[in-house]
């Protein structure tokens, strides 16, 4: 992890001790280690999946991806000695009123540009496995969850931190990986409830004090958003 790091920054730091390494297994809290080399990270476990992404603000502009993405994959192929595959994480678009949003660009248009870049990633790298977290968040903006407001979807407008947004992303990632390995990915049976104690156990920094939007009705909507994103990762699904 490099805070706010782009593919270019990650590539330039690969042979340095510039990374933070967060590690967890099962219900254990996250363990944070500072000033770690990527060579240590890739050799510390027998990784099945290596997830890649672009920095959110740059994820709509494919000129910022290359040649760094291909170079990172080449480096990883050399260093990760166990059998592995790559996944691409689709980042969320910004809300309409965020100043970082490009002039004369809507949230939907930003998502569409991100989706175009994801298609190009798949063409250039052969990555098949997608984690459509950003798609699920965009789906949520078509539902009554939109009443939570921009802070409810992306805390500080940029991060999936607490409550319903965190749960949506967890559903997407978990169901996608379970399906990839032939296991049941039925999120309807999941009973996870995010409260303050859950956040503290995961060492997640609180922003609002209480998880936003956690209710039975909203949890059903979160599952719908995740399922539709997995079914249509590059397309917004309107959920009524």
PDB file of C-alpha atoms in Angstrom:
ATOM      1  CA  UNK A   1       0.000   0.000   0.000  1.00  0.00           C
ATOM      2  CA  UNK A   2       1.123   3.540  -0.880  1.00  0.00           C
ATOM      3  CA  UNK A   3      -1.467   6.132   0.099  1.00  0.00           C
ATOM      4  CA  UNK A   4      -3.077   7.505  -3.033  1.00  0.00           C
ATOM      5  CA  UNK A   5      -0.434   5.782  -5.116  1.00  0.00           C
ATOM      6  CA  UNK A   6      -0.704   5.511  -8.894  1.00  0.00           C
ATOM      7  CA  UNK A   7       0.536   2.666 -11.063  1.00  0.00           C
ATOM      8  CA  UNK A   8       3.521   4.835 -11.958  1.00  0.00           C
ATOM      9  CA  UNK A   9       4.365   5.419  -8.281  1.00  0.00           C
ATOM     10  CA  UNK A  10       4.013   1.732  -7.493  1.00  0.00           C
ATOM     11  CA  UNK A  11       6.271   0.746 -10.357  1.00  0.00           C
ATOM     12  CA  UNK A  12       8.953   3.252  -9.349  1.00  0.00           C
ATOM     13  CA  UNK A  13       8.836   1.972  -5.742  1.00  0.00           C
ATOM     14  CA  UNK A  14       8.948  -1.767  -6.474  1.00  0.00           C
ATOM     15  CA  UNK A  15      12.604  -2.154  -5.520  1.00  0.00           C
ATOM     16  CA  UNK A  16      12.459   0.130  -2.486  1.00  0.00           C
ATOM     17  CA  UNK A  17      11.229  -0.139   1.121  1.00  0.00           C
ATOM     18  CA  UNK A  18       8.386   2.314   0.533  1.00  0.00           C
ATOM     19  CA  UNK A  19       5.309   0.216   1.219  1.00  0.00           C
ATOM     20  CA  UNK A  20       2.921  -0.276   4.089  1.00  0.00           C
ATOM     21  CA  UNK A  21       1.908  -3.904   4.460  1.00  0.00           C
ATOM     22  CA  UNK A  22      -1.494  -4.734   5.941  1.00  0.00           C
ATOM     23  CA  UNK A  23      -2.031  -8.400   6.750  1.00  0.00           C
ATOM     24  CA  UNK A  24      -4.977 -10.263   8.269  1.00  0.00           C
ATOM     25  CA  UNK A  25      -6.278 -13.809   8.437  1.00  0.00           C
ATOM     26  CA  UNK A  26      -9.747 -14.886   9.470  1.00  0.00           C
ATOM     27  CA  UNK A  27     -11.100 -12.693  12.254  1.00  0.00           C
ATOM     28  CA  UNK A  28      -7.720 -11.280  13.245  1.00  0.00           C
ATOM     29  CA  UNK A  29      -7.314  -7.479  13.275  1.00  0.00           C
ATOM     30  CA  UNK A  30      -5.168  -6.011  10.550  1.00  0.00           C
ATOM     31  CA  UNK A  31      -1.454  -6.021  11.260  1.00  0.00           C
ATOM     32  CA  UNK A  32       0.316  -2.951   9.849  1.00  0.00           C
ATOM     33  CA  UNK A  33       4.003  -2.950   8.990  1.00  0.00           C
ATOM     34  CA  UNK A  34       5.839   0.128   7.761  1.00  0.00           C
ATOM     35  CA  UNK A  35       8.745   0.582   5.342  1.00  0.00           C
ATOM     36  CA  UNK A  36       8.344  -2.831   3.750  1.00  0.00           C
ATOM     37  CA  UNK A  37       9.828  -4.010   0.459  1.00  0.00           C
ATOM     38  CA  UNK A  38       7.473  -5.437  -2.151  1.00  0.00           C
ATOM     39  CA  UNK A  39       9.801  -8.434  -2.486  1.00  0.00           C
ATOM     40  CA  UNK A  40       8.944  -9.286   1.133  1.00  0.00           C
ATOM     41  CA  UNK A  41       5.217  -8.934   0.470  1.00  0.00           C
ATOM     42  CA  UNK A  42       5.113 -11.183  -2.581  1.00  0.00           C
ATOM     43  CA  UNK A  43       7.204 -13.885  -0.886  1.00  0.00           C
ATOM     44  CA  UNK A  44       5.387 -13.837   2.462  1.00  0.00           C
ATOM     45  CA  UNK A  45       2.451 -15.998   1.288  1.00  0.00           C
ATOM     46  CA  UNK A  46       1.574 -18.388  -1.530  1.00  0.00           C
ATOM     47  CA  UNK A  47      -0.681 -15.865  -3.244  1.00  0.00           C
ATOM     48  CA  UNK A  48      -3.494 -17.221  -5.419  1.00  0.00           C
ATOM     49  CA  UNK A  49      -4.698 -13.817  -6.616  1.00  0.00           C
ATOM     50  CA  UNK A  50      -2.848 -10.522  -7.018  1.00  0.00           C
ATOM     51  CA  UNK A  51      -5.268  -7.586  -7.241  1.00  0.00           C
ATOM     52  CA  UNK A  52      -4.246  -4.516  -9.219  1.00  0.00           C
ATOM     53  CA  UNK A  53      -5.886  -1.107  -9.596  1.00  0.00           C
ATOM     54  CA  UNK A  54      -5.186   2.425 -10.719  1.00  0.00           C
ATOM     55  CA  UNK A  55      -5.405   5.435  -8.432  1.00  0.00           C
ATOM     56  CA  UNK A  56      -9.023   6.616  -8.440  1.00  0.00           C
ATOM     57  CA  UNK A  57      -8.521  10.044 -10.018  1.00  0.00           C
ATOM     58  CA  UNK A  58      -6.381   8.567 -12.813  1.00  0.00           C
ATOM     59  CA  UNK A  59      -8.540   5.502 -13.386  1.00  0.00           C
ATOM     60  CA  UNK A  60     -10.559   7.346 -16.054  1.00  0.00           C
ATOM     61  CA  UNK A  61      -7.463   8.125 -18.185  1.00  0.00           C
ATOM     62  CA  UNK A  62      -5.758   5.136 -19.789  1.00  0.00           C
ATOM     63  CA  UNK A  63      -2.697   7.182 -20.758  1.00  0.00           C
ATOM     64  CA  UNK A  64      -1.733   7.025 -17.051  1.00  0.00           C
ATOM     65  CA  UNK A  65      -1.832   3.201 -16.997  1.00  0.00           C
ATOM     66  CA  UNK A  66       0.916   2.282 -19.411  1.00  0.00           C
ATOM     67  CA  UNK A  67       3.692   1.309 -19.627  1.00  0.00           C
ATOM     68  CA  UNK A  68       3.578   0.965 -15.822  1.00  0.00           C
ATOM     69  CA  UNK A  69       0.856  -1.683 -15.592  1.00  0.00           C
ATOM     70  CA  UNK A  70       2.608  -4.057 -17.973  1.00  0.00           C
ATOM     71  CA  UNK A  71       5.925  -3.420 -16.231  1.00  0.00           C
ATOM     72  CA  UNK A  72       4.416  -4.156 -12.803  1.00  0.00           C
ATOM     73  CA  UNK A  73       2.996  -7.433 -14.099  1.00  0.00           C
ATOM     74  CA  UNK A  74       6.369  -8.380 -15.594  1.00  0.00           C
ATOM     75  CA  UNK A  75       8.043  -7.663 -12.243  1.00  0.00           C
ATOM     76  CA  UNK A  76       5.439  -9.672 -10.345  1.00  0.00           C
ATOM     77  CA  UNK A  77       5.680 -12.614 -12.740  1.00  0.00           C
ATOM     78  CA  UNK A  78       9.375 -12.785 -11.921  1.00  0.00           C
ATOM     79  CA  UNK A  79       9.005 -12.383  -8.146  1.00  0.00           C
ATOM     80  CA  UNK A  80       5.819 -14.342  -7.382  1.00  0.00           C
ATOM     81  CA  UNK A  81       7.092 -17.877  -7.747  1.00  0.00           C
ATOM     82  CA  UNK A  82       3.841 -19.692  -6.905  1.00  0.00           C
ATOM     83  CA  UNK A  83       1.043 -20.196  -9.388  1.00  0.00           C
ATOM     84  CA  UNK A  84      -1.130 -17.065  -9.385  1.00  0.00           C
ATOM     85  CA  UNK A  85      -3.534 -14.991 -11.405  1.00  0.00           C
ATOM     86  CA  UNK A  86      -4.337 -11.302 -11.578  1.00  0.00           C
ATOM     87  CA  UNK A  87      -7.575  -9.508 -10.810  1.00  0.00           C
ATOM     88  CA  UNK A  88      -8.468  -5.916 -11.617  1.00  0.00           C
ATOM     89  CA  UNK A  89     -10.360  -3.793  -9.096  1.00  0.00           C
ATOM     90  CA  UNK A  90     -12.808  -1.312 -10.647  1.00  0.00           C
ATOM     91  CA  UNK A  91     -12.646   1.917  -8.641  1.00  0.00           C
ATOM     92  CA  UNK A  92     -15.728   4.035  -7.839  1.00  0.00           C
ATOM     93  CA  UNK A  93     -16.437   7.209  -9.767  1.00  0.00           C
ATOM     94  CA  UNK A  94     -16.687  10.507  -7.939  1.00  0.00           C
ATOM     95  CA  UNK A  95     -20.037  12.072  -6.977  1.00  0.00           C
ATOM     96  CA  UNK A  96     -21.349  14.870  -9.140  1.00  0.00           C
ATOM     97  CA  UNK A  97     -20.569  17.697  -6.707  1.00  0.00           C
ATOM     98  CA  UNK A  98     -16.952  16.753  -5.970  1.00  0.00           C
ATOM     99  CA  UNK A  99     -14.489  19.419  -7.172  1.00  0.00           C
ATOM    100  CA  UNK A 100     -12.066  16.681  -8.242  1.00  0.00           C
ATOM    101  CA  UNK A 101     -14.541  15.600 -10.902  1.00  0.00           C
ATOM    102  CA  UNK A 102     -13.319  16.813 -14.290  1.00  0.00           C
ATOM    103  CA  UNK A 103     -15.080  19.948 -15.592  1.00  0.00           C
ATOM    104  CA  UNK A 104     -18.254  19.259 -17.585  1.00  0.00           C
ATOM    105  CA  UNK A 105     -18.152  15.606 -16.470  1.00  0.00           C
ATOM    106  CA  UNK A 106     -20.864  13.778 -14.537  1.00  0.00           C
ATOM    107  CA  UNK A 107     -20.388  10.881 -12.151  1.00  0.00           C
ATOM    108  CA  UNK A 108     -21.924   8.544 -14.740  1.00  0.00           C
ATOM    109  CA  UNK A 109     -19.566   9.811 -17.451  1.00  0.00           C
ATOM    110  CA  UNK A 110     -16.583   9.235 -15.183  1.00  0.00           C
ATOM    111  CA  UNK A 111     -17.760   5.683 -14.568  1.00  0.00           C
ATOM    112  CA  UNK A 112     -18.145   5.106 -18.306  1.00  0.00           C
ATOM    113  CA  UNK A 113     -14.556   6.276 -18.856  1.00  0.00           C
ATOM    114  CA  UNK A 114     -13.347   3.986 -16.081  1.00  0.00           C
ATOM    115  CA  UNK A 115     -15.208   1.100 -17.721  1.00  0.00           C
ATOM    116  CA  UNK A 116     -13.536   1.864 -21.067  1.00  0.00           C
ATOM    117  CA  UNK A 117     -10.147   1.774 -19.344  1.00  0.00           C
ATOM    118  CA  UNK A 118     -10.989  -1.565 -17.719  1.00  0.00           C
ATOM    119  CA  UNK A 119     -11.803  -3.015 -21.137  1.00  0.00           C
ATOM    120  CA  UNK A 120      -8.431  -1.776 -22.387  1.00  0.00           C
ATOM    121  CA  UNK A 121      -6.705  -3.315 -19.346  1.00  0.00           C
ATOM    122  CA  UNK A 122      -8.255  -6.658 -20.178  1.00  0.00           C
ATOM    123  CA  UNK A 123      -7.228  -6.327 -23.826  1.00  0.00           C
ATOM    124  CA  UNK A 124      -3.619  -5.382 -23.023  1.00  0.00           C
ATOM    125  CA  UNK A 125      -2.979  -7.735 -20.084  1.00  0.00           C
ATOM    126  CA  UNK A 126      -5.344 -10.649 -20.523  1.00  0.00           C
ATOM    127  CA  UNK A 127      -6.748 -10.153 -17.014  1.00  0.00           C
ATOM    128  CA  UNK A 128     -10.147 -11.839 -16.857  1.00  0.00           C
ATOM    129  CA  UNK A 129     -11.063 -11.585 -13.175  1.00  0.00           C
ATOM    130  CA  UNK A 130     -12.766  -8.296 -12.278  1.00  0.00           C
ATOM    131  CA  UNK A 131     -13.730  -6.982  -8.846  1.00  0.00           C
ATOM    132  CA  UNK A 132     -16.450  -4.467  -9.815  1.00  0.00           C
ATOM    133  CA  UNK A 133     -16.608  -2.568  -6.527  1.00  0.00           C
ATOM    134  CA  UNK A 134     -16.981   0.780  -8.271  1.00  0.00           C
ATOM    135  CA  UNK A 135     -19.789  -0.593 -10.412  1.00  0.00           C
ATOM    136  CA  UNK A 136     -21.666  -1.677  -7.297  1.00  0.00           C
ATOM    137  CA  UNK A 137     -21.302   1.795  -5.780  1.00  0.00           C
ATOM    138  CA  UNK A 138     -22.608   3.330  -8.998  1.00  0.00           C
ATOM    139  CA  UNK A 139     -25.529   0.885  -8.862  1.00  0.00           C
ATOM    140  CA  UNK A 140     -26.211   2.065  -5.305  1.00  0.00           C
ATOM    141  CA  UNK A 141     -26.608   5.598  -6.599  1.00  0.00           C
ATOM    142  CA  UNK A 142     -29.684   4.421  -8.561  1.00  0.00           C
ATOM    143  CA  UNK A 143     -31.400   3.087  -5.419  1.00  0.00           C
ATOM    144  CA  UNK A 144     -32.912   4.586  -2.255  1.00  0.00           C
ATOM    145  CA  UNK A 145     -29.376   4.309  -0.862  1.00  0.00           C
ATOM    146  CA  UNK A 146     -28.737   7.509  -2.800  1.00  0.00           C
ATOM    147  CA  UNK A 147     -30.610   9.300  -0.025  1.00  0.00           C
ATOM    148  CA  UNK A 148     -27.575   8.648   2.182  1.00  0.00           C
ATOM    149  CA  UNK A 149     -25.838  11.350   0.173  1.00  0.00           C
ATOM    150  CA  UNK A 150     -22.359  11.485  -1.291  1.00  0.00           C
ATOM    151  CA  UNK A 151     -20.738  11.043   2.114  1.00  0.00           C
ATOM    152  CA  UNK A 152     -22.855   7.933   2.626  1.00  0.00           C
ATOM    153  CA  UNK A 153     -21.423   6.280  -0.490  1.00  0.00           C
ATOM    154  CA  UNK A 154     -17.823   7.454  -0.358  1.00  0.00           C
ATOM    155  CA  UNK A 155     -16.783   8.779   3.016  1.00  0.00           C
ATOM    156  CA  UNK A 156     -14.850  12.031   2.550  1.00  0.00           C
ATOM    157  CA  UNK A 157     -16.095  11.499  -1.041  1.00  0.00           C
ATOM    158  CA  UNK A 158     -13.185   9.170  -1.814  1.00  0.00           C
ATOM    159  CA  UNK A 159     -13.111   6.082   0.433  1.00  0.00           C
ATOM    160  CA  UNK A 160     -15.345   3.100   1.162  1.00  0.00           C
ATOM    161  CA  UNK A 161     -14.904   3.269   4.905  1.00  0.00           C
ATOM    162  CA  UNK A 162     -17.871   2.390   7.077  1.00  0.00           C
ATOM    163  CA  UNK A 163     -21.333   0.918   6.974  1.00  0.00           C
ATOM    164  CA  UNK A 164     -23.170   0.200   3.732  1.00  0.00           C
ATOM    165  CA  UNK A 165     -20.349   1.222   1.317  1.00  0.00           C
ATOM    166  CA  UNK A 166     -17.879  -1.068   3.108  1.00  0.00           C
ATOM    167  CA  UNK A 167     -20.432  -3.888   3.065  1.00  0.00           C
ATOM    168  CA  UNK A 168     -21.151  -3.456  -0.661  1.00  0.00           C
ATOM    169  CA  UNK A 169     -17.468  -3.769  -1.520  1.00  0.00           C
ATOM    170  CA  UNK A 170     -17.087  -6.781   0.769  1.00  0.00           C
ATOM    171  CA  UNK A 171     -19.996  -8.524  -0.945  1.00  0.00           C
ATOM    172  CA  UNK A 172     -18.494  -7.875  -4.381  1.00  0.00           C
ATOM    173  CA  UNK A 173     -14.981  -9.063  -3.557  1.00  0.00           C
ATOM    174  CA  UNK A 174     -16.051 -12.097  -1.543  1.00  0.00           C
ATOM    175  CA  UNK A 175     -18.710 -13.341  -3.960  1.00  0.00           C
ATOM    176  CA  UNK A 176     -16.405 -12.864  -6.956  1.00  0.00           C
ATOM    177  CA  UNK A 177     -13.544 -14.827  -5.420  1.00  0.00           C
ATOM    178  CA  UNK A 178     -15.791 -17.582  -4.060  1.00  0.00           C
ATOM    179  CA  UNK A 179     -17.314 -18.059  -7.508  1.00  0.00           C
ATOM    180  CA  UNK A 180     -13.854 -18.101  -9.081  1.00  0.00           C
ATOM    181  CA  UNK A 181     -12.916 -21.108  -6.975  1.00  0.00           C
ATOM    182  CA  UNK A 182     -16.182 -22.964  -7.460  1.00  0.00           C
ATOM    183  CA  UNK A 183     -17.626 -22.227  -4.029  1.00  0.00           C
ATOM    184  CA  UNK A 184     -21.070 -20.924  -3.116  1.00  0.00           C
ATOM    185  CA  UNK A 185     -21.250 -17.181  -3.647  1.00  0.00           C
ATOM    186  CA  UNK A 186     -24.822 -16.670  -2.458  1.00  0.00           C
ATOM    187  CA  UNK A 187     -24.592 -13.339  -0.634  1.00  0.00           C
ATOM    188  CA  UNK A 188     -28.274 -13.600   0.329  1.00  0.00           C
ATOM    189  CA  UNK A 189     -27.322 -15.976   3.134  1.00  0.00           C
ATOM    190  CA  UNK A 190     -24.762 -13.589   4.638  1.00  0.00           C
ATOM    191  CA  UNK A 191     -25.726 -12.077   8.002  1.00  0.00           C
ATOM    192  CA  UNK A 192     -22.788  -9.688   8.499  1.00  0.00           C
ATOM    193  CA  UNK A 193     -23.823  -6.562  10.348  1.00  0.00           C
ATOM    194  CA  UNK A 194     -21.335  -3.704  10.474  1.00  0.00           C
ATOM    195  CA  UNK A 195     -21.395  -1.858  13.780  1.00  0.00           C
ATOM    196  CA  UNK A 196     -18.817   0.049  15.799  1.00  0.00           C
ATOM    197  CA  UNK A 197     -17.528  -3.157  17.380  1.00  0.00           C
ATOM    198  CA  UNK A 198     -16.999  -4.747  13.956  1.00  0.00           C
ATOM    199  CA  UNK A 199     -15.048  -1.692  12.820  1.00  0.00           C
ATOM    200  CA  UNK A 200     -12.885  -1.694  15.941  1.00  0.00           C
ATOM    201  CA  UNK A 201     -12.148  -5.401  15.534  1.00  0.00           C
ATOM    202  CA  UNK A 202     -10.930  -4.748  11.985  1.00  0.00           C
ATOM    203  CA  UNK A 203      -8.870  -1.699  13.035  1.00  0.00           C
ATOM    204  CA  UNK A 204     -10.896   0.479  10.663  1.00  0.00           C
ATOM    205  CA  UNK A 205     -10.612   4.154  11.484  1.00  0.00           C
ATOM    206  CA  UNK A 206     -13.979   5.661  12.348  1.00  0.00           C
ATOM    207  CA  UNK A 207     -14.998   8.811  10.532  1.00  0.00           C
ATOM    208  CA  UNK A 208     -18.647   9.312  11.391  1.00  0.00           C
ATOM    209  CA  UNK A 209     -18.734   7.497  14.733  1.00  0.00           C
ATOM    210  CA  UNK A 210     -21.531   5.163  13.707  1.00  0.00           C
ATOM    211  CA  UNK A 211     -21.714   3.124  10.487  1.00  0.00           C
ATOM    212  CA  UNK A 212     -23.927   4.950   8.019  1.00  0.00           C
ATOM    213  CA  UNK A 213     -26.996   3.373   6.481  1.00  0.00           C
ATOM    214  CA  UNK A 214     -26.995   0.043   8.307  1.00  0.00           C
ATOM    215  CA  UNK A 215     -30.544  -1.326   8.267  1.00  0.00           C
ATOM    216  CA  UNK A 216     -32.175  -4.544   7.083  1.00  0.00           C
ATOM    217  CA  UNK A 217     -33.678  -2.772   4.083  1.00  0.00           C
ATOM    218  CA  UNK A 218     -30.416  -1.159   3.082  1.00  0.00           C
ATOM    219  CA  UNK A 219     -28.531  -4.410   3.483  1.00  0.00           C
ATOM    220  CA  UNK A 220     -30.884  -6.033   0.963  1.00  0.00           C
ATOM    221  CA  UNK A 221     -30.213  -3.171  -1.455  1.00  0.00           C
ATOM    222  CA  UNK A 222     -26.459  -3.560  -0.886  1.00  0.00           C
ATOM    223  CA  UNK A 223     -26.678  -7.226  -1.867  1.00  0.00           C
ATOM    224  CA  UNK A 224     -28.655  -6.349  -5.005  1.00  0.00           C
ATOM    225  CA  UNK A 225     -26.062  -3.737  -5.994  1.00  0.00           C
ATOM    226  CA  UNK A 226     -23.238  -6.226  -5.569  1.00  0.00           C
ATOM    227  CA  UNK A 227     -24.956  -9.058  -7.425  1.00  0.00           C
ATOM    228  CA  UNK A 228     -25.835  -6.884 -10.409  1.00  0.00           C
ATOM    229  CA  UNK A 229     -22.292  -5.484 -10.523  1.00  0.00           C
ATOM    230  CA  UNK A 230     -20.852  -8.989 -10.679  1.00  0.00           C
ATOM    231  CA  UNK A 231     -23.308  -9.916 -13.444  1.00  0.00           C
ATOM    232  CA  UNK A 232     -22.622  -6.695 -15.417  1.00  0.00           C
ATOM    233  CA  UNK A 233     -19.246  -5.329 -14.256  1.00  0.00           C
ATOM    234  CA  UNK A 234     -18.879  -2.625 -16.924  1.00  0.00           C
ATOM    235  CA  UNK A 235     -22.489  -1.420 -16.958  1.00  0.00           C
ATOM    236  CA  UNK A 236     -24.585   0.515 -14.442  1.00  0.00           C
ATOM    237  CA  UNK A 237     -27.709  -1.374 -13.402  1.00  0.00           C
ATOM    238  CA  UNK A 238     -30.710   0.661 -12.286  1.00  0.00           C
ATOM    239  CA  UNK A 239     -32.178  -1.068  -9.228  1.00  0.00           C
ATOM    240  CA  UNK A 240     -35.720  -0.014  -8.350  1.00  0.00           C
TER     241      UNK A 240
END
